[in-house]
Short mmCIF file of C-alpha atoms and ligand atoms in Angstrom, two decimals:
data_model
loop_
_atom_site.label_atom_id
_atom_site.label_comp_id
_atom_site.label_asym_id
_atom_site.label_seq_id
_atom_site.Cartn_x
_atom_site.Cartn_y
_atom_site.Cartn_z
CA UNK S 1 -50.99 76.98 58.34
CA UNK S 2 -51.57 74.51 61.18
CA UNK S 3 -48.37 73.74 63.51
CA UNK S 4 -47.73 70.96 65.79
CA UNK S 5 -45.31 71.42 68.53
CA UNK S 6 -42.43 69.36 69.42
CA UNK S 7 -41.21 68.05 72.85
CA UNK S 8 -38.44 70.99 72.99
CA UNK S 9 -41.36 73.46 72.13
CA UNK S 10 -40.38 73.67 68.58
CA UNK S 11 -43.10 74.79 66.04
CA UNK S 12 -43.18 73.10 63.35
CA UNK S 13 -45.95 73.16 60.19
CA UNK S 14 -47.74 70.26 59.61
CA UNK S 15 -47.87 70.65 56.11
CA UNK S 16 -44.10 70.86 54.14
CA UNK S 17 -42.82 70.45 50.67
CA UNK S 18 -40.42 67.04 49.86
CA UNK S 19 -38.08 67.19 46.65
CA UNK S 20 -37.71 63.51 46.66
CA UNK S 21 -36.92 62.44 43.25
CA UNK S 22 -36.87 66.27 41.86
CA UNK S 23 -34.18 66.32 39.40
CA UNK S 24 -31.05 68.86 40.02
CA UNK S 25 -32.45 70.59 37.22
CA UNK S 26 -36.14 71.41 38.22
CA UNK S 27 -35.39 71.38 41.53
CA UNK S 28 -34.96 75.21 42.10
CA UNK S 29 -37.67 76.21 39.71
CA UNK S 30 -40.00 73.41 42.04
CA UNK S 31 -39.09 75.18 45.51
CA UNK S 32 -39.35 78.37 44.23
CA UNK S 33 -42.89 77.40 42.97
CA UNK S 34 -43.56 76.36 46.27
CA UNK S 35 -42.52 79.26 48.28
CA UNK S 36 -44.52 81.39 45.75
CA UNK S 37 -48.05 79.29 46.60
CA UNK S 38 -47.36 79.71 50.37
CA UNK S 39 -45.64 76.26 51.66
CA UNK S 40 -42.98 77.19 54.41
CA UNK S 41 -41.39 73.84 55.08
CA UNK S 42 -39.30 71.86 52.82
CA UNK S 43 -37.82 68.65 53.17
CA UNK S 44 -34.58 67.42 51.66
CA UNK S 45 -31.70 64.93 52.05
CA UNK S 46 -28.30 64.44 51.37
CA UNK S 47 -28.94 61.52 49.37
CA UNK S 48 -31.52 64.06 47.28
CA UNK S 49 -28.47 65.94 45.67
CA UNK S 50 -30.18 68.83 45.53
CA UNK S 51 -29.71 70.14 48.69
CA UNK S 52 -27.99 73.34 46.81
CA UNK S 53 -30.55 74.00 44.31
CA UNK S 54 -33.10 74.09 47.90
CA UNK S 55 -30.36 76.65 48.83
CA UNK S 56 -30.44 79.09 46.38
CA UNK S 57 -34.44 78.97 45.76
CA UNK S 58 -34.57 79.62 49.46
CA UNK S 59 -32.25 82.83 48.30
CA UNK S 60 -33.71 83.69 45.79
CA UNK S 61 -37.35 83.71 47.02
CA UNK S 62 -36.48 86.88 49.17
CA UNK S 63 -38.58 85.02 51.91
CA UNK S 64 -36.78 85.73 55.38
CA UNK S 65 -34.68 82.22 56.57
CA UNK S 66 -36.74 82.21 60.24
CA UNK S 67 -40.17 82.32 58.23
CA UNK S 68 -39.25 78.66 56.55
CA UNK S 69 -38.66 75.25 58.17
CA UNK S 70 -35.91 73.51 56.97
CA UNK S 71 -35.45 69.80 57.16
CA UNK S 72 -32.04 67.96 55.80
CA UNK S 73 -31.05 63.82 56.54
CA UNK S 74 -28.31 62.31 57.18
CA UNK S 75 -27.20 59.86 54.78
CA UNK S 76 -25.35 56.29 55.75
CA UNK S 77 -22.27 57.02 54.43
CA UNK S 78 -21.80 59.70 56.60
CA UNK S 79 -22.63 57.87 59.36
CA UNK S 80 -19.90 58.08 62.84
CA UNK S 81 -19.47 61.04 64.55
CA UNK S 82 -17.13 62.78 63.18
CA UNK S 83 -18.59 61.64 59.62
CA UNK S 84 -22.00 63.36 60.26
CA UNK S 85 -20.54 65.92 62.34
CA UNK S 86 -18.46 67.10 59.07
CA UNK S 87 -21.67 66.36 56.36
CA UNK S 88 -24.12 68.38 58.29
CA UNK S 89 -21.78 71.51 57.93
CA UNK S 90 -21.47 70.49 54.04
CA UNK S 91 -25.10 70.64 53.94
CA UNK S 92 -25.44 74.01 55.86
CA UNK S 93 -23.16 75.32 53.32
CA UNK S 94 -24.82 73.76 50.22
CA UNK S 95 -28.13 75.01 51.68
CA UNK S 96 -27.14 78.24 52.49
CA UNK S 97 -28.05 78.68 55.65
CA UNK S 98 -26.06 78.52 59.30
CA UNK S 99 -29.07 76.79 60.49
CA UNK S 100 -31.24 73.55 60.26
CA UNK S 101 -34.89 73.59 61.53
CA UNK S 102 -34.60 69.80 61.91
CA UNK S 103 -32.47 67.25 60.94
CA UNK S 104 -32.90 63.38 61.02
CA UNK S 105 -30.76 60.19 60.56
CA UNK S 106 -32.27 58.77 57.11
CA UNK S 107 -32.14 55.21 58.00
CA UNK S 108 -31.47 53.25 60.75
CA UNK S 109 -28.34 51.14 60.20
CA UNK S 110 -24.62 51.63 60.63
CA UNK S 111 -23.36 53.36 63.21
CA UNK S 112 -26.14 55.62 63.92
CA UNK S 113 -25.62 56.02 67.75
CA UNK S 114 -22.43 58.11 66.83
CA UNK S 115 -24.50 59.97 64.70
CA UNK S 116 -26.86 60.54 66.93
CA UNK S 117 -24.40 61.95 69.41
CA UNK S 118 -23.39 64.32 66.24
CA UNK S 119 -26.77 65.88 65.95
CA UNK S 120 -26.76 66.04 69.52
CA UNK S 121 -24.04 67.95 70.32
CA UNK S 122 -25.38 70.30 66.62
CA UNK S 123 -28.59 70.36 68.73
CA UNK S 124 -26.87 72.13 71.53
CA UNK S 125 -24.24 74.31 69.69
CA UNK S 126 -27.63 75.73 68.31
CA UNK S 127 -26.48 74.55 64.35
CA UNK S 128 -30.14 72.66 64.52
CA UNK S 129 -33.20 73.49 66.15
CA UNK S 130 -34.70 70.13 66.14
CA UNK S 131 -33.48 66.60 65.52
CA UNK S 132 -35.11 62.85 64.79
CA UNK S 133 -34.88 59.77 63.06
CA UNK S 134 -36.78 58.85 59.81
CA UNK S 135 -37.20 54.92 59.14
CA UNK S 136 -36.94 53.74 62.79
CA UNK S 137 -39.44 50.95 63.35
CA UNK S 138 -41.28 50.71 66.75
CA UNK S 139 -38.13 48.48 68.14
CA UNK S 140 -35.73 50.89 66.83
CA UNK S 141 -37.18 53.92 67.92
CA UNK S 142 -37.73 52.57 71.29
CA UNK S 143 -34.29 51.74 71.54
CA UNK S 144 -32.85 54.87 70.75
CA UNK S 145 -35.23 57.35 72.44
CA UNK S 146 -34.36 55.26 75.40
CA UNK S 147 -30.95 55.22 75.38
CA UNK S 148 -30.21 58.15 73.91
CA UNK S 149 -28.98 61.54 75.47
CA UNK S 150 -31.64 63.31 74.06
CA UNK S 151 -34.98 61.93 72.75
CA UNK S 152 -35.29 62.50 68.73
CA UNK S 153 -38.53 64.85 68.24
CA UNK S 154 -39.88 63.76 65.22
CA UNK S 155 -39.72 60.29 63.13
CA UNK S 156 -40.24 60.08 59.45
CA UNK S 157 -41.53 56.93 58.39
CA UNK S 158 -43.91 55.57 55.38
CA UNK S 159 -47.53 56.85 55.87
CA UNK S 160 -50.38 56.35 53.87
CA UNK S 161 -54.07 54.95 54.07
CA UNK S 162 -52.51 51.62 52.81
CA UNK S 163 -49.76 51.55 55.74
CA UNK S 164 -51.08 53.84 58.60
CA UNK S 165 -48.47 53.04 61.20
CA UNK S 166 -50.84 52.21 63.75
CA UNK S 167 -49.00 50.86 66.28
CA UNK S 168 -45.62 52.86 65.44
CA UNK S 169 -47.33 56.01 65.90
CA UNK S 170 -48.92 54.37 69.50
CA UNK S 171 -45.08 54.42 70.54
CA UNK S 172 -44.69 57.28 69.05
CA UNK S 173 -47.45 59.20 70.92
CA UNK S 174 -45.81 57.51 73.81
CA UNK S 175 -42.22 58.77 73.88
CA UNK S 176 -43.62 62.32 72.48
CA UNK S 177 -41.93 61.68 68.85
CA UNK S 178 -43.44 63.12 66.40
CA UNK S 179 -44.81 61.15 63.44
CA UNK S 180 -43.96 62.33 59.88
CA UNK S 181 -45.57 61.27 56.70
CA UNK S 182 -43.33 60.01 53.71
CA UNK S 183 -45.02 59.49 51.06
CA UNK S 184 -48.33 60.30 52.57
CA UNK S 185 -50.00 59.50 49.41
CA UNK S 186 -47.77 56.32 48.76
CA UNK S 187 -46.45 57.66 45.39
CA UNK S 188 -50.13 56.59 44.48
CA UNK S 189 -49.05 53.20 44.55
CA UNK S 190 -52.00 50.91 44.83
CA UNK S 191 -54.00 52.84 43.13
CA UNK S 192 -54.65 55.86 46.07
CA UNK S 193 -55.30 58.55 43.57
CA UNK S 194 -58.44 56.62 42.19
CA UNK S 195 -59.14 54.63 45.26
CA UNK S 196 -63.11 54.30 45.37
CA UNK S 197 -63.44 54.99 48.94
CA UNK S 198 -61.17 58.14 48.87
CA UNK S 199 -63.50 59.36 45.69
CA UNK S 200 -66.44 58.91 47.33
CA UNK S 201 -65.41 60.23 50.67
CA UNK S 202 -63.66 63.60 48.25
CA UNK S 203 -67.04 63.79 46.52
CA UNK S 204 -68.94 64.60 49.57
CA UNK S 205 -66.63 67.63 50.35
CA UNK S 206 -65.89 68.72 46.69
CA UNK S 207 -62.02 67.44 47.14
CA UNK S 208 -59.53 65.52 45.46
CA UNK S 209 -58.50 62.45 46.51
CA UNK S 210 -55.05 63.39 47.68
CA UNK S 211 -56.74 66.24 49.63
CA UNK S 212 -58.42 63.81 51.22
CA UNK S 213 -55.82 62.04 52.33
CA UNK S 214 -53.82 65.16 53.67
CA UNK S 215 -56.39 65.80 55.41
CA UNK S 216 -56.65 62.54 56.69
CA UNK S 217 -53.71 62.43 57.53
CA UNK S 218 -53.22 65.95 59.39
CA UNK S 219 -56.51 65.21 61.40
CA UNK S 220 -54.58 62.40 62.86
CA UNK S 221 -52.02 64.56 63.68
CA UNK S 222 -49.38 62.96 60.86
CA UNK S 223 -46.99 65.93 59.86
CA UNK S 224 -47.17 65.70 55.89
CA UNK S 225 -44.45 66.54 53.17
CA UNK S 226 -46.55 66.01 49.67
CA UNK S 227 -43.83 66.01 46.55
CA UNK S 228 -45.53 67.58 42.93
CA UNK S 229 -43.42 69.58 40.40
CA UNK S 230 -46.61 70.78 39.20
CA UNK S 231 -47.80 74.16 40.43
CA UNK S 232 -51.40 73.38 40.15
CA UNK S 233 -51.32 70.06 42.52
CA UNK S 234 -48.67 71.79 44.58
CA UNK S 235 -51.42 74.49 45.14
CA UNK S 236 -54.16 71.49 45.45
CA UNK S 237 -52.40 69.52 48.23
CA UNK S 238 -52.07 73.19 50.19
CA UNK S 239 -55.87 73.48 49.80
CA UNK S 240 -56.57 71.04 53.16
CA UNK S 241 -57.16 73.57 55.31
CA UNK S 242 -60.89 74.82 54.57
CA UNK S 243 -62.89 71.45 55.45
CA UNK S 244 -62.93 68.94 57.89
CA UNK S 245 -63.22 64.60 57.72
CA UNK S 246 -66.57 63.31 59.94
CA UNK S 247 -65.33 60.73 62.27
CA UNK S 248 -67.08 58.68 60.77
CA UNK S 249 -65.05 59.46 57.11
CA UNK S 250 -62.29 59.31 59.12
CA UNK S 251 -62.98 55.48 60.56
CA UNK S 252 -63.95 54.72 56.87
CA UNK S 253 -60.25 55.35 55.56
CA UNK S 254 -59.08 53.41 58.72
CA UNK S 255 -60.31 50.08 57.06
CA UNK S 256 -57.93 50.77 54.19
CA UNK S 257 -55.08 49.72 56.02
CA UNK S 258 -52.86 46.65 55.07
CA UNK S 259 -50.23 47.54 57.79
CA UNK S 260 -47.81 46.39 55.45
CA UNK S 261 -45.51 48.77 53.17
CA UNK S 262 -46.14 49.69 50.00
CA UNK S 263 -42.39 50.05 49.18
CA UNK S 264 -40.33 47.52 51.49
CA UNK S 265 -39.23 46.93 54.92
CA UNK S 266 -36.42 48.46 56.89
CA UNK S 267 -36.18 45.17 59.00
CA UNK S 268 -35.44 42.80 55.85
CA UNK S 269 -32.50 41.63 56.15
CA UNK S 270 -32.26 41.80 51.91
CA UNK S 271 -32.74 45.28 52.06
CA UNK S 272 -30.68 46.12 54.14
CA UNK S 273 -28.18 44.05 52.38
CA UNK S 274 -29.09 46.35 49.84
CA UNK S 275 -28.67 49.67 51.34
CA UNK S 276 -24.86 48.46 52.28
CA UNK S 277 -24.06 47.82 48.75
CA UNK S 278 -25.44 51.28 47.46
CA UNK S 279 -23.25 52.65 50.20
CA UNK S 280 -20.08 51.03 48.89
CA UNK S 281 -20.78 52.43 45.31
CA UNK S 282 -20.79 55.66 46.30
CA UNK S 283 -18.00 55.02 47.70
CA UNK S 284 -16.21 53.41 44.78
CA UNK S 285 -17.72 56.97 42.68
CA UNK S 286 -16.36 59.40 45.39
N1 NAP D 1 -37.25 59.55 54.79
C1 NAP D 1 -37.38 58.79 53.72
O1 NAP D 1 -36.81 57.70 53.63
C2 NAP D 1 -38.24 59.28 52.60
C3 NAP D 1 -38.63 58.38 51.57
C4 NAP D 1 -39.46 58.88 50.57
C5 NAP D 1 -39.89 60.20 50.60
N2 NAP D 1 -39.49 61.05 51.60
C6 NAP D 1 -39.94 62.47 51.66
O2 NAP D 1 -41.36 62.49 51.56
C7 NAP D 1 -41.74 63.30 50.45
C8 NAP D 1 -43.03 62.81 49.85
O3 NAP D 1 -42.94 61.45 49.46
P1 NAP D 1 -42.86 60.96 47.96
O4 NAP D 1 -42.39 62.06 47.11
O5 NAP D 1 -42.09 59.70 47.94
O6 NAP D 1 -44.36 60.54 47.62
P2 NAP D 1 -45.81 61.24 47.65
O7 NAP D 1 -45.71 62.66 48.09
O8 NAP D 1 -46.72 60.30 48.35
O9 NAP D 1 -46.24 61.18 46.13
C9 NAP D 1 -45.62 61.92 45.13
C10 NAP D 1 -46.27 61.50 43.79
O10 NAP D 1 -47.64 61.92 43.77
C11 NAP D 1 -47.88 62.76 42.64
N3 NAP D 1 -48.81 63.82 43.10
C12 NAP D 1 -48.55 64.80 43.98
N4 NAP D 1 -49.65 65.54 44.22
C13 NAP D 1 -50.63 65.02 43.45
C14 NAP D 1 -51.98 65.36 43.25
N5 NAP D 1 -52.56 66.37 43.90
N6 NAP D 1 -52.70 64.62 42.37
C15 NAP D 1 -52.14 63.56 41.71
N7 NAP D 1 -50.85 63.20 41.86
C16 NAP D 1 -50.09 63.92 42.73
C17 NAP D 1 -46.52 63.29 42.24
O11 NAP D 1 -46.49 63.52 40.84
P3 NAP D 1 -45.94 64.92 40.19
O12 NAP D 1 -44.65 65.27 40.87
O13 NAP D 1 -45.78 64.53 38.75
O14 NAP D 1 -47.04 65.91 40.42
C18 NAP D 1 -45.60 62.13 42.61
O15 NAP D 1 -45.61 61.16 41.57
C19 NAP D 1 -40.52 63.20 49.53
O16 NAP D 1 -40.50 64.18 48.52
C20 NAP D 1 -39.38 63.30 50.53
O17 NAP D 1 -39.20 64.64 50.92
C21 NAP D 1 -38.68 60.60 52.60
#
């Protein structure tokens, strides 16, 4: 495995497992899976629910805590200090663990500066190793490594041949944040899997498509987080690590950028409209 380091020295591998959209029910069986093929990072979310199945596949796999990178997010509604302060210790104990190898702020709206100071002061009590932001666009993310106390380390935020984050990851690179692939195939939205360019480019090197894009994707020095529940493609995506992209390949998938999202924007006012009604029936549920 490949690691990139983060501005507190942090290692971190480049190449996790997410359980977006894993169902409470697979979920365990999927991590376990995981674990088993060799992945050593895995990425969840309070808004997942299945932050305690992680937990006990983690436990169950026998594999020693400090040999697997743990990411969790904060979700909205537990936004304000003493909210997040209070959820991250939930997830701790759902996950199983008295430690987070990084956690992030899932989106960037509410009151996410007393969040921030949250993770923070987690940061220093030594309850998280790492902390960032996922979602912050370039003005965002310039704002808050900025202002903040301390500088988040790593930013998740849509990446994918279709929407390569150009110029967020050139302020990114800039204020030494880390940039994070979600969905670094784009759910195969517009057609990635079967993309002509991408199976022309994997033909040359006797890969898949979506190992071409990993690779892509850590040559460019994107962290990635691939989601399967299928053992075989969870094994596939792994399999990056025995070839390389020719610049010029690499310049090639460069044109297939739209720079727009394949999924929607964080700075639409509509959306984010949306995200504060989602938040108020969960709140109606809890
Ligand atoms: N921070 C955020 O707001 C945010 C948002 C979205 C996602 N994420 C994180 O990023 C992770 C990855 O993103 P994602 O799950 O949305 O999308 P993704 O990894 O780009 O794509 C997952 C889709 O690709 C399929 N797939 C996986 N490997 C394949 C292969 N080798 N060949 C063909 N199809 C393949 C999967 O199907 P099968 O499962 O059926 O194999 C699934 O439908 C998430 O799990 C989550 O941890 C974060």
């Amino acid at each position: 495995m490949k690691f990139v380091t983060l501005s507190n020295g942090i290692q971190m591998p480049i190449l996790g497992y997410g359980v977006y959209q894993v169902t409470k029910e697979e979920c365990e069986r999927c991590v376990l899976d995981a674990l088993s093929v060799g992945y050593r990072a895995i990425d969840t979310a309070q808004s997942y629910f299945n932050e305690a199945e992680v937990g006990s596949a983690i436990k169950k796999s026998g594999i020693p805590r400090e040999e697997i990178f743990l990411t969790t997010k904060v979700w909205i509604e537990h936004y304000g200090y003493e909210k997040t302060k209070a959820s991250v210790l939930e997830s701790l104990r759902k996950l199983q663990t008295d430690y987070l190898d990084l956690c992030l702020l899932h989106q960037p709206f509410s009151d996410y500066y007393g969040s921030w100071r949250a993770l923070e002061d987690l940061y220093e009590e030594g309850k998280i190793k790492a902390i960032g932001i996922s979602n912050f666009y370039p003005d965002r993310m310039v704002d808050i490594a900025s202002f903040a106390r301390i500088r988040p380390m790593v930013n998740q935020v849509e990446t994918h041949p279709l929407n390569q984050q150009i110029l967020a990851k050139q302020y990114m690179d800039k204020y030494h944040v880390q940039i994070e692939a979600w969905a670094p195939f784009g759910e195969g939205r517009g057609g990635l899997f079967n993309n002509p360019l991408l199976l022309e480019i994997g033909a040359k090197y006797g890969k898949t498509t979506a190992q071409v894009m990993l690779r892509w994707h850590i040559q460019r020095g994107v962290v990635v987080i691939p989601k399967s529940t299928h053992k075989e493609r969870m094994i596939e995506n792994l399999n990056v690590f025995d070839f390389a992209l020719s610049d010029e390949d690499m310049n090639k998938i460069a044109t297939l950028d739209t720079n727009t999202s394949s999924f929607f924007s964080h700075s639409d006012p509509a959306m984010v409209e949306w995200f504060v009604k989602m938040v108020e029936e969960r709140k109606k549920l809890s």
